[in-house]
Coordinates of C-alpha atoms in Angstrom, one line a residue:
M1 CA 44.5 13.8 -2.2
D2 CA 45.4 13.1 1.5
I3 CA 44.4 10.3 3.9
Y4 CA 41.2 12.2 5.0
S5 CA 40.0 12.4 1.4
I6 CA 40.6 8.6 1.0
L7 CA 38.7 7.9 4.2
T8 CA 35.9 10.1 3.0
L9 CA 35.8 8.3 -0.4
I10 CA 35.6 4.9 1.4
G11 CA 32.8 6.3 3.6
G12 CA 31.0 7.7 0.6
L13 CA 31.2 4.3 -1.1
A14 CA 29.9 2.6 2.0
F15 CA 26.9 5.0 2.2
F16 CA 26.3 4.5 -1.5
L17 CA 26.2 0.7 -1.3
Y18 CA 24.1 0.8 1.9
G19 CA 21.7 3.2 0.2
I20 CA 21.3 0.8 -2.8
S21 CA 20.7 -2.1 -0.4
I22 CA 18.1 -0.2 1.7
M23 CA 16.3 1.1 -1.4
S24 CA 16.2 -2.3 -3.1
Q25 CA 14.9 -4.0 0.0
G26 CA 12.1 -1.4 0.3
L27 CA 11.2 -1.7 -3.3
E28 CA 11.0 -5.5 -3.0
K29 CA 8.7 -5.2 0.1
I30 CA 6.5 -2.8 -1.9
A31 CA 6.4 -5.3 -4.7
G32 CA 5.6 -8.1 -2.2
G33 CA 4.0 -11.1 -3.9
K34 CA 4.2 -9.4 -7.3
L35 CA 7.8 -10.6 -7.7
E36 CA 6.8 -14.2 -7.2
K37 CA 3.9 -13.7 -9.6
L38 CA 6.3 -12.4 -12.2
L39 CA 8.5 -15.5 -11.9
K40 CA 5.4 -17.7 -12.2
K41 CA 4.7 -16.1 -15.5
M42 CA 8.1 -17.2 -16.9
T43 CA 7.5 -19.5 -19.7
S44 CA 9.3 -20.6 -22.8
N45 CA 8.4 -17.3 -24.4
P46 CA 11.8 -15.5 -24.5
V47 CA 10.3 -12.0 -25.1
K48 CA 8.2 -12.3 -22.0
S49 CA 11.2 -13.6 -20.0
F50 CA 13.3 -10.7 -21.3
V51 CA 10.7 -8.1 -20.1
L52 CA 10.4 -9.9 -16.7
G53 CA 14.2 -9.7 -16.4
V54 CA 14.1 -6.0 -17.0
C55 CA 11.3 -5.5 -14.4
I56 CA 12.8 -7.6 -11.7
T57 CA 16.2 -6.0 -12.0
A58 CA 14.6 -2.6 -11.9
V59 CA 13.2 -3.5 -8.5
I60 CA 16.2 -5.3 -7.1
Q61 CA 18.6 -2.8 -8.7
S62 CA 21.3 -5.4 -9.4
S63 CA 21.8 -7.7 -12.4
S64 CA 24.3 -9.7 -10.4
A65 CA 21.6 -10.3 -7.6
V66 CA 19.1 -11.4 -10.2
T67 CA 21.6 -13.9 -11.7
V68 CA 22.5 -15.2 -8.3
M69 CA 18.8 -15.7 -7.6
L70 CA 18.4 -17.5 -10.9
I71 CA 21.2 -19.8 -9.9
G72 CA 19.3 -20.7 -6.8
L73 CA 16.1 -21.3 -8.7
V74 CA 17.8 -23.6 -11.2
N75 CA 19.7 -25.4 -8.4
S76 CA 16.4 -26.0 -6.7
G77 CA 14.8 -27.3 -9.9
I78 CA 12.2 -24.5 -9.9
M79 CA 13.3 -23.2 -13.3
N80 CA 15.1 -24.7 -16.2
L81 CA 18.2 -23.4 -17.9
S82 CA 16.5 -22.2 -21.1
Q83 CA 14.2 -19.8 -19.2
T84 CA 17.2 -17.9 -17.7
V85 CA 18.9 -16.8 -20.9
S86 CA 16.3 -14.1 -21.8
V87 CA 16.0 -13.1 -18.2
I88 CA 19.7 -12.4 -17.9
I89 CA 19.7 -10.4 -21.1
G90 CA 16.8 -8.3 -19.7
A91 CA 18.6 -8.0 -16.3
N92 CA 21.6 -6.3 -18.0
L93 CA 19.2 -3.6 -19.4
G94 CA 17.2 -3.2 -16.1
T95 CA 20.3 -2.3 -14.1
T96 CA 20.8 0.9 -16.1
I97 CA 18.1 2.7 -14.1
T98 CA 20.4 3.5 -11.2
A99 CA 22.8 5.3 -13.5
W100 CA 20.0 7.6 -14.7
L101 CA 19.0 8.4 -11.1
L102 CA 22.7 9.3 -10.3
S103 CA 22.9 11.5 -13.4
L104 CA 20.6 14.0 -11.7
T105 CA 23.6 15.1 -9.7
A106 CA 25.0 16.8 -12.8
I107 CA 22.3 19.5 -12.5
H108 CA 24.1 22.6 -11.2
G109 CA 22.8 25.8 -9.5
N110 CA 23.1 27.8 -12.7
A111 CA 20.7 25.6 -14.5
G112 CA 17.7 27.6 -13.3
A113 CA 15.4 27.4 -10.3
V114 CA 13.2 24.7 -11.8
L115 CA 16.0 22.4 -13.0
K116 CA 17.9 22.9 -9.7
L117 CA 15.0 21.3 -7.9
L118 CA 15.8 18.1 -9.8
N119 CA 19.3 18.0 -8.2
P120 CA 19.3 15.4 -5.4
E121 CA 21.1 17.9 -3.2
S122 CA 17.9 19.9 -3.3
F123 CA 15.3 17.3 -2.6
A124 CA 17.2 14.3 -1.0
P125 CA 17.1 15.8 2.5
L126 CA 13.4 16.4 2.1
L127 CA 12.9 12.8 1.0
A128 CA 15.0 11.6 4.0
F129 CA 12.7 13.6 6.3
I130 CA 9.5 12.2 4.7
G131 CA 11.0 8.7 4.9
V132 CA 11.8 9.0 8.6
M133 CA 8.3 10.3 9.3
L134 CA 6.7 7.5 7.4
I135 CA 8.7 4.8 9.3
M136 CA 8.0 6.4 12.7
A137 CA 4.4 7.4 12.2
A138 CA 2.8 5.2 9.5
K139 CA 0.9 2.1 10.6
S140 CA 0.8 0.6 7.2
N141 CA 3.8 -1.7 6.4
R142 CA 3.6 -0.5 2.8
R143 CA 4.1 3.1 3.8
K144 CA 6.9 2.1 6.0
S145 CA 8.5 0.4 3.0
I146 CA 8.0 3.5 0.9
G147 CA 9.8 5.4 3.7
S148 CA 12.7 2.9 3.5
V149 CA 13.0 3.5 -0.2
L150 CA 13.1 7.3 0.3
I151 CA 15.7 7.0 3.0
G152 CA 17.7 4.6 0.9
F153 CA 17.7 7.0 -2.0
A154 CA 18.8 9.9 0.2
I155 CA 21.6 7.8 1.7
L156 CA 22.7 6.7 -1.8
M157 CA 22.8 10.4 -3.0
F158 CA 24.7 11.4 0.2
G159 CA 27.3 8.8 -0.5
M160 CA 27.5 10.0 -4.1
E161 CA 28.1 13.6 -2.9
L162 CA 30.8 12.4 -0.4
M163 CA 32.6 10.5 -3.1
A164 CA 32.5 13.5 -5.4
N165 CA 33.8 15.8 -2.6
A166 CA 36.6 13.3 -1.7
M167 CA 37.7 13.1 -5.3
A168 CA 37.7 16.9 -5.9
P169 CA 41.4 17.4 -5.1
L170 CA 42.2 14.9 -7.9
S171 CA 41.7 17.6 -10.6
D172 CA 44.7 19.5 -9.3
M173 CA 47.0 16.5 -9.0
P174 CA 49.6 15.9 -11.9
G175 CA 49.5 12.2 -11.1
F176 CA 45.8 12.0 -11.8
R177 CA 46.2 13.8 -15.1
N178 CA 49.0 11.3 -16.0
A179 CA 46.6 8.5 -15.0
M180 CA 43.9 9.9 -17.3
I181 CA 46.5 10.0 -20.1
A182 CA 47.3 6.3 -19.4
F183 CA 43.6 5.4 -19.5
S184 CA 43.4 6.9 -23.0
N185 CA 44.7 3.4 -23.9
P186 CA 41.3 1.6 -24.1
L187 CA 42.7 -1.7 -22.8
W188 CA 43.9 -0.1 -19.5
G189 CA 40.5 1.6 -19.0
F190 CA 38.7 -1.7 -19.7
I191 CA 40.9 -3.6 -17.2
V192 CA 40.4 -1.0 -14.4
G193 CA 36.6 -0.9 -14.9
M194 CA 36.5 -4.6 -14.7
L195 CA 38.7 -5.0 -11.6
V196 CA 36.9 -2.2 -9.7
T197 CA 33.5 -3.8 -10.4
M198 CA 34.9 -7.3 -9.4
L199 CA 36.2 -5.8 -6.1
I200 CA 33.0 -4.1 -5.0
Q201 CA 30.7 -6.6 -6.7
S202 CA 28.3 -4.0 -8.0
S203 CA 28.3 -2.5 -11.5
S204 CA 25.9 0.2 -10.2
A205 CA 28.4 1.3 -7.5
S206 CA 31.4 1.3 -9.9
I207 CA 29.4 3.4 -12.4
G208 CA 28.4 5.7 -9.6
I209 CA 32.1 6.2 -8.7
L210 CA 32.8 7.0 -12.4
Q211 CA 29.9 9.5 -12.4
A212 CA 31.1 11.1 -9.2
L213 CA 34.6 11.4 -10.8
T214 CA 33.2 13.2 -13.8
L215 CA 31.6 15.8 -11.5
V216 CA 35.0 17.0 -10.2
A217 CA 37.6 16.1 -12.8
G218 CA 37.8 16.0 -16.6
V219 CA 37.1 12.5 -17.8
S220 CA 36.7 12.2 -21.6
W221 CA 34.4 10.0 -23.5
G222 CA 37.4 8.1 -24.8
V223 CA 38.4 7.2 -21.3
A224 CA 34.9 6.5 -19.9
I225 CA 33.6 4.2 -22.6
P226 CA 36.3 1.4 -22.1
I227 CA 35.8 1.7 -18.3
I228 CA 32.0 1.2 -18.7
L229 CA 32.6 -1.8 -21.0
G230 CA 34.9 -3.3 -18.3
Q231 CA 32.3 -2.7 -15.6
N232 CA 29.7 -4.6 -17.6
L233 CA 32.1 -7.6 -17.7
G234 CA 33.2 -7.3 -14.1
T235 CA 29.7 -7.7 -12.8
C236 CA 29.8 -11.4 -13.8
F237 CA 32.2 -12.0 -10.9
S238 CA 29.4 -12.2 -8.3
A239 CA 27.6 -14.9 -10.4
I240 CA 30.8 -16.9 -10.7
I241 CA 31.3 -16.9 -6.9
A242 CA 27.7 -17.8 -6.4
S243 CA 28.0 -20.8 -8.7
I244 CA 30.5 -22.6 -6.5
G245 CA 29.1 -25.8 -5.0
V246 CA 25.9 -26.0 -7.2
N247 CA 24.8 -28.5 -9.8
T248 CA 25.9 -28.4 -13.4
N249 CA 22.7 -26.6 -14.7
A250 CA 23.1 -23.9 -12.0
K251 CA 26.7 -23.4 -13.0
R252 CA 25.5 -22.9 -16.5
V253 CA 23.3 -20.0 -15.4
A254 CA 26.5 -18.1 -14.3
G255 CA 28.1 -19.3 -17.5
I256 CA 25.3 -17.7 -19.6
H257 CA 25.9 -14.4 -17.7
V258 CA 29.6 -14.6 -18.5
V259 CA 29.2 -15.8 -22.1
Y260 CA 26.6 -13.1 -22.9
N261 CA 28.8 -10.3 -21.4
I262 CA 31.9 -11.6 -23.1
L263 CA 30.1 -11.7 -26.5
S264 CA 28.7 -8.2 -25.8
V265 CA 32.1 -6.7 -25.0
G266 CA 33.8 -8.8 -27.7
I267 CA 31.6 -7.3 -30.3
C268 CA 31.3 -3.7 -29.1
F269 CA 34.8 -3.0 -27.9
P270 CA 36.6 -3.8 -31.2
L271 CA 33.8 -2.2 -33.1
F272 CA 34.2 1.1 -31.1
I273 CA 38.0 1.1 -31.7
I274 CA 37.7 0.3 -35.4
L275 CA 35.0 2.9 -36.0
N276 CA 37.0 5.5 -34.0
L277 CA 40.0 4.8 -36.2
I278 CA 38.0 5.2 -39.4
F279 CA 35.7 8.1 -38.5
K280 CA 37.8 9.9 -35.8
F281 CA 34.9 10.7 -33.5
G282 CA 35.1 14.3 -32.5
F283 CA 33.4 13.8 -29.1
I284 CA 36.0 11.3 -27.9
E285 CA 38.3 14.0 -26.5
T286 CA 35.4 16.0 -24.9
N287 CA 34.5 15.5 -21.3
I288 CA 31.7 13.3 -20.4
N289 CA 29.1 14.0 -17.6
P290 CA 27.0 11.6 -15.4
A291 CA 24.1 11.8 -17.9
G292 CA 26.4 10.9 -20.7
I293 CA 27.6 7.8 -18.8
A294 CA 24.0 6.8 -18.1
L295 CA 23.1 7.3 -21.8
F296 CA 26.1 5.3 -23.1
H297 CA 25.4 2.5 -20.5
T298 CA 21.8 2.3 -21.6
C299 CA 22.5 2.5 -25.3
Y300 CA 25.2 -0.2 -25.0
N301 CA 22.8 -2.6 -23.2
I302 CA 20.0 -1.9 -25.7
L303 CA 22.4 -2.5 -28.6
T304 CA 23.8 -5.7 -27.3
A305 CA 20.3 -7.0 -26.4
V306 CA 19.1 -6.3 -29.9
M307 CA 22.1 -8.0 -31.5
L308 CA 22.3 -11.1 -29.3
F309 CA 18.6 -11.7 -28.3
P310 CA 17.8 -13.6 -31.5
F311 CA 20.7 -15.9 -30.7
F312 CA 19.7 -16.7 -27.1
K313 CA 19.6 -20.5 -28.0
L314 CA 23.1 -20.3 -29.4
I315 CA 24.3 -18.6 -26.1
E316 CA 22.7 -21.5 -24.2
N317 CA 24.4 -24.1 -26.4
I318 CA 27.8 -22.4 -26.1
T319 CA 27.5 -22.4 -22.4
I320 CA 26.5 -26.1 -22.3
K321 CA 29.6 -27.0 -24.3
L322 CA 31.8 -24.9 -22.1
I323 CA 30.3 -26.5 -18.9
P324 CA 29.6 -30.2 -19.7
E325 CA 27.9 -32.6 -17.4
S326 CA 30.3 -33.9 -14.8
K327 CA 30.7 -37.7 -14.8
K328 CA 31.2 -37.7 -11.1
E329 CA 28.1 -35.6 -10.4
T330 CA 25.0 -37.5 -9.4
E331 CA 21.9 -35.8 -10.8
H332 CA 20.1 -34.2 -7.8
K333 CA 18.2 -31.0 -7.1
V334 CA 18.7 -29.0 -4.0
F335 CA 15.5 -28.9 -1.9
L336 CA 15.5 -25.1 -1.4
D337 CA 18.7 -23.2 -2.3
E338 CA 19.7 -20.6 0.3
R339 CA 20.4 -18.1 -2.5
L340 CA 16.6 -17.7 -2.6
L341 CA 16.9 -15.9 0.8
M342 CA 18.0 -12.9 -1.2
A343 CA 14.4 -12.4 -2.4
P344 CA 12.2 -13.3 0.5
S345 CA 8.9 -13.0 -1.4
I346 CA 10.1 -15.6 -3.9
A347 CA 11.6 -17.8 -1.2
I348 CA 8.2 -17.8 0.6
S349 CA 6.4 -18.7 -2.6
E350 CA 8.7 -21.7 -3.1
C351 CA 8.3 -22.8 0.5
F352 CA 4.5 -22.7 0.0
R353 CA 4.9 -24.7 -3.2
K354 CA 7.0 -27.3 -1.4
T355 CA 4.3 -27.5 1.3
V356 CA 1.7 -28.2 -1.3
E357 CA 3.9 -31.0 -2.7
M358 CA 4.2 -32.4 0.9
A359 CA 0.5 -32.2 1.4
E360 CA -0.2 -34.1 -1.9
T361 CA 2.2 -36.8 -0.8
V362 CA 0.3 -37.0 2.5
Q363 CA -3.0 -37.2 0.6
Y364 CA -1.7 -40.1 -1.5
N365 CA -0.5 -42.0 1.7
F366 CA -3.9 -41.4 3.4
I367 CA -6.0 -42.6 0.5
T368 CA -3.8 -45.6 -0.1
A369 CA -3.7 -46.6 3.6
T370 CA -7.5 -46.5 3.9
K371 CA -7.8 -48.7 0.8
M372 CA -5.5 -51.2 2.4
L373 CA -8.1 -51.7 5.2
K374 CA -10.1 -53.6 2.6
S375 CA -7.3 -55.1 0.5
Y376 CA -3.8 -55.2 1.8
N377 CA -0.9 -54.9 -0.7
E378 CA 2.7 -55.3 0.4
K379 CA 4.1 -53.2 -2.5
K380 CA 1.8 -50.3 -1.7
A381 CA 2.7 -50.6 2.0
D382 CA 6.4 -50.2 1.1
E383 CA 5.5 -47.2 -1.0
I384 CA 3.7 -45.5 1.9
T385 CA 6.6 -46.2 4.2
E386 CA 9.0 -44.6 1.7
N387 CA 6.7 -41.6 1.3
E388 CA 6.5 -41.2 5.0
T389 CA 10.3 -40.8 5.1
Q390 CA 10.1 -38.2 2.4
I391 CA 7.3 -36.3 4.4
D392 CA 9.6 -36.2 7.4
T393 CA 12.4 -34.7 5.2
Y394 CA 10.0 -32.1 3.9
E395 CA 9.2 -31.1 7.5
D396 CA 12.8 -30.9 8.6
K397 CA 14.1 -28.9 5.6
L398 CA 11.1 -26.6 5.3
G399 CA 11.3 -25.8 9.0
S400 CA 15.0 -25.0 8.9
F401 CA 14.7 -22.9 5.8
L402 CA 11.6 -20.9 7.1
L403 CA 13.4 -20.2 10.4
K404 CA 16.3 -18.7 8.4
L405 CA 13.8 -16.8 6.3
S406 CA 12.0 -15.4 9.3
G407 CA 15.3 -13.7 10.3
R408 CA 15.2 -11.5 7.3
E409 CA 13.5 -8.1 7.1
L410 CA 9.9 -9.0 6.0
T411 CA 6.6 -7.3 5.6
E412 CA 3.7 -8.2 8.0
E413 CA 2.1 -10.1 5.1
D414 CA 5.2 -12.2 4.6
N415 CA 5.6 -12.9 8.3
N416 CA 1.9 -14.0 8.4
R417 CA 2.5 -16.3 5.5
I418 CA 5.6 -17.8 7.1
S419 CA 3.7 -18.5 10.3
Q420 CA 0.9 -20.2 8.3
I421 CA 3.4 -22.4 6.3
L422 CA 5.2 -23.4 9.5
L423 CA 1.9 -24.4 11.2
A424 CA 0.7 -26.2 8.0
V425 CA 3.9 -28.2 7.7
G426 CA 3.5 -29.4 11.3
D427 CA -0.1 -30.4 10.7
Y428 CA 0.5 -32.2 7.4
E429 CA 3.4 -34.1 9.0
R430 CA 1.1 -35.3 11.8
I431 CA -1.5 -36.3 9.3
G432 CA 1.2 -38.3 7.5
D433 CA 2.0 -40.0 10.8
H434 CA -1.7 -40.9 11.3
A435 CA -1.8 -42.3 7.7
A436 CA 1.2 -44.5 8.5
H437 CA -0.5 -45.7 11.7
I438 CA -3.7 -46.6 9.7
L439 CA -1.4 -48.7 7.5
K440 CA -0.2 -50.6 10.6
M441 CA -3.8 -51.2 11.6
A442 CA -4.5 -52.5 8.1
E443 CA -1.4 -54.8 8.4
K444 CA -2.7 -56.2 11.7
L445 CA -6.2 -56.8 10.2
N446 CA -4.5 -58.6 7.3
E447 CA -2.8 -60.9 9.8
M448 CA -6.1 -61.9 11.3
E449 CA -8.4 -64.4 9.7
T450 CA -11.5 -62.4 10.2
G451 CA -12.3 -58.7 9.9
F452 CA -14.8 -56.3 11.5
S453 CA -18.5 -56.8 11.6
D454 CA -20.6 -55.5 8.8
E455 CA -21.9 -52.6 11.0
A456 CA -18.3 -51.7 12.0
V457 CA -17.2 -51.7 8.4
E458 CA -20.1 -49.5 7.4
E459 CA -19.3 -47.0 10.2
I460 CA -15.6 -46.8 9.2
K461 CA -16.6 -46.4 5.6
I462 CA -18.8 -43.4 6.4
I463 CA -16.1 -41.7 8.6
V464 CA -13.3 -42.4 6.1
N465 CA -15.3 -40.8 3.3
A466 CA -16.0 -37.8 5.4
V467 CA -12.3 -37.5 6.3
L468 CA -11.4 -37.9 2.6
E469 CA -13.7 -35.0 1.8
I470 CA -12.4 -32.7 4.6
Y471 CA -8.8 -33.4 3.5
D472 CA -9.5 -32.6 -0.2
M473 CA -11.4 -29.4 0.9
T474 CA -8.6 -28.4 3.2
L475 CA -5.8 -28.9 0.6
E476 CA -7.8 -27.0 -2.0
C477 CA -8.5 -24.0 0.3
Y478 CA -4.8 -24.0 1.4
K479 CA -3.5 -24.1 -2.2
T480 CA -5.8 -21.3 -3.3
D481 CA -6.3 -19.2 -0.1
N482 CA -10.0 -19.8 -0.6
L483 CA -11.8 -18.3 2.4
E484 CA -15.2 -19.6 1.5
L485 CA -13.9 -23.2 1.3
A486 CA -11.9 -22.8 4.5
Q487 CA -15.1 -21.9 6.4
K488 CA -16.7 -25.2 5.3
V489 CA -14.1 -27.3 7.0
E490 CA -15.1 -26.7 10.6
P491 CA -18.7 -27.9 10.2
L492 CA -17.6 -31.1 8.6
E493 CA -14.9 -31.6 11.4
A494 CA -17.7 -31.3 13.9
V495 CA -19.7 -34.0 12.1
I496 CA -16.7 -36.3 12.0
K497 CA -16.1 -35.8 15.7
K498 CA -19.7 -36.7 16.5
G499 CA -19.6 -39.7 14.1
V500 CA -16.4 -41.0 15.8
R501 CA -18.1 -40.8 19.2
R502 CA -21.1 -42.6 18.0
A503 CA -19.1 -45.3 16.3
K504 CA -17.1 -45.9 19.5
N505 CA -20.3 -46.1 21.6
N506 CA -21.8 -48.5 19.0
H507 CA -18.7 -50.6 19.2
I508 CA -18.8 -50.8 23.0
Q509 CA -22.4 -52.1 22.7
R510 CA -21.2 -54.7 20.2
L511 CA -18.3 -55.6 22.5
K512 CA -20.8 -56.1 25.4
A513 CA -23.0 -58.3 23.2
G514 CA -20.0 -60.5 22.3
Q515 CA -20.0 -59.5 18.7
C516 CA -16.4 -58.4 18.7
V517 CA -13.2 -59.6 20.3
A518 CA -11.0 -57.2 22.4
E519 CA -8.0 -57.2 20.1
K520 CA -10.1 -56.0 17.2
S521 CA -11.7 -53.5 19.5
F522 CA -8.4 -51.8 20.1
I523 CA -7.7 -51.6 16.4
F524 CA -11.1 -50.2 15.7
S525 CA -10.7 -47.5 18.5
D526 CA -7.2 -46.6 17.3
M527 CA -8.3 -46.2 13.8
L528 CA -11.2 -43.9 14.8
N529 CA -8.8 -41.8 16.8
D530 CA -6.5 -41.4 13.8
L531 CA -9.4 -40.3 11.6
R532 CA -10.6 -37.8 14.2
R533 CA -7.2 -36.3 14.6
I534 CA -6.7 -36.0 10.9
A535 CA -9.9 -34.0 10.8
A536 CA -8.7 -31.8 13.7
H537 CA -5.4 -31.1 11.8
C538 CA -7.5 -30.2 8.7
G539 CA -9.4 -27.8 10.9
N540 CA -6.1 -26.1 12.1
I541 CA -5.0 -25.6 8.5
A542 CA -8.3 -24.2 7.4
T543 CA -8.3 -21.8 10.4
S544 CA -4.8 -20.6 9.3
V545 CA -6.3 -19.7 5.9
I546 CA -9.0 -17.7 7.6
Q547 CA -6.4 -15.9 9.7
L548 CA -4.8 -14.7 6.5
Y549 CA -7.9 -12.6 5.9
D550 CA -8.3 -11.6 9.5
S551 CA -4.9 -11.3 11.3
T552 CA -6.8 -10.3 14.6
L553 CA -8.6 -13.7 14.7
N554 CA -7.9 -15.6 17.9
K555 CA -7.9 -19.3 17.0
H556 CA -9.0 -20.4 20.5
E557 CA -11.9 -18.0 20.7
Y558 CA -12.9 -18.8 17.1
N559 CA -13.0 -22.6 17.8
H560 CA -14.9 -22.1 21.1
R561 CA -17.4 -19.5 20.0
N562 CA -21.2 -20.1 20.4
K563 CA -21.9 -22.0 17.1
D564 CA -25.6 -22.1 17.8
E565 CA -25.7 -18.4 16.9
D566 CA -23.9 -19.0 13.6
T567 CA -26.6 -19.7 11.1
E568 CA -24.2 -20.5 8.3
F569 CA -22.3 -23.0 10.4
R570 CA -25.6 -24.7 11.5
N571 CA -26.8 -25.0 7.9
M572 CA -23.5 -26.5 6.7
Y573 CA -23.4 -28.8 9.7
K574 CA -26.9 -30.2 8.9
D575 CA -25.9 -30.8 5.3
Y576 CA -22.8 -32.7 6.2
K577 CA -24.7 -34.6 8.9
S578 CA -27.2 -35.8 6.4
R579 CA -24.4 -37.2 4.2
Y580 CA -22.2 -38.7 6.8
R581 CA -24.6 -39.8 9.5
V582 CA -23.4 -42.6 11.9
T583 CA -26.6 -44.1 13.3
K584 CA -26.7 -44.4 17.1
K585 CA -27.3 -48.0 18.3
T586 CA -29.1 -48.8 21.6
E587 CA -28.2 -51.8 23.7
E588 CA -31.4 -53.6 22.7
E589 CA -30.8 -53.0 19.0
T590 CA -27.3 -54.5 19.3
V591 CA -28.6 -57.7 21.2
H592 CA -31.4 -58.3 18.7

């Protein structure tokens, strides 16, 4: 094996890893929001979590990636430790699918015309051609993603073929035969399998290398089995690296992955050696093929899952004892762990969830601030101020995270959702500012001996109630992507704007009549401006929900369309106007 063969092997491995990456990214885009829905279904039910672990890993094609993602979810406080145990057990089984795909390379030309078609050498070029056509010609993002999966698979198989060709000279090398004899010692094979997997940080890739080796050189079952066991333990290395710098619970997720795999190997490895000594398995000395590797890999993970699944609580307890709470660590949760960027659809879902949390805090501030207009409370005022700082933190951290997320390869749907969340974050933050300003107005009123006139109080009450309804409606339509509810926001916003104009005109009349002092006039006007702007921001958020259903919708054109021709808008406007009507006062009515 010369230097050119070594370079070809390295190149083949690079193609292999890149193919897996392209294929998994395409699969995740096809899955879209389904991944986040799967995670939302994770409950205390361990069986359901196990199945979900299998499904998610089948899409991502990496148990290590799933574990790293779980570390991010626990570190962010989105999941608890108990939920991850069954998911990790399922992930170990889900990762075996890649080995079965690679086992197709064992089908040779003398297998018959029909079976030969199953050999990737026969259909991978065609898949690559179809994939390129889909990416270049398809308008649908879903079809483009399917094209990426096909190209990724073709690249993966090309890398597999390169590795097999590069290792072909090994069969004639005496040194290689001596190495195989050395690997007949199970411990050496186990160590090599573990180290190779730790080095390339992919059990799928290391198993692929072993499968490629069996195509060109004689590798016995006795040599392959310890290597496969070592590969299953070596895959924990990625999770260990990912757990650096996270909180104790997140470290325990990596610990569960390690403990589970150590227990699996610790049971199966000695069991294999003891049974072989007793029964002298005849197949041990025979050569294994790629399908045999996939079969053993799958059977091993099924067997260990069956043995250890009933003891998932014990695995959790062992991990907790091995990784105790740090006395120096202050208990805190990361806002959004950057490990979530590995799965954009899940990261977007969590950003959306954080935005809803932010919106609910803004809602509390607004409701409390308006109540303070009637009865000021120092303790509540401090609470609003503290919440306002938290709202600003939400805006800063969500904005930074979403910008990083937008740099990833995303579907059009995910890009639209990110744009919607970014706009909503800005609108909710501004509403929070207006709520804080209303609090200042309440504080000024509290310092005065007298309040507004009865008419002014009634007008503010009508508009506040209308704004409370528009905010509740906006938050609900944002949380649920409710198009029908979103379309009801604009008519109420128009009623609020008209009510504010009338209230201001009425106040001017009262000011002329000497029924109000100038200082209170400024407070009244500022308060109305805050309420009007809150309604406007609610309108922006509702429009963003409507744009999810119609990406071609132009916000400016939509807001400035001829509403007289919109029967539905006119009917809703009349209904809201009857409920939140600010009566127009004439100069004569004010004087008398």
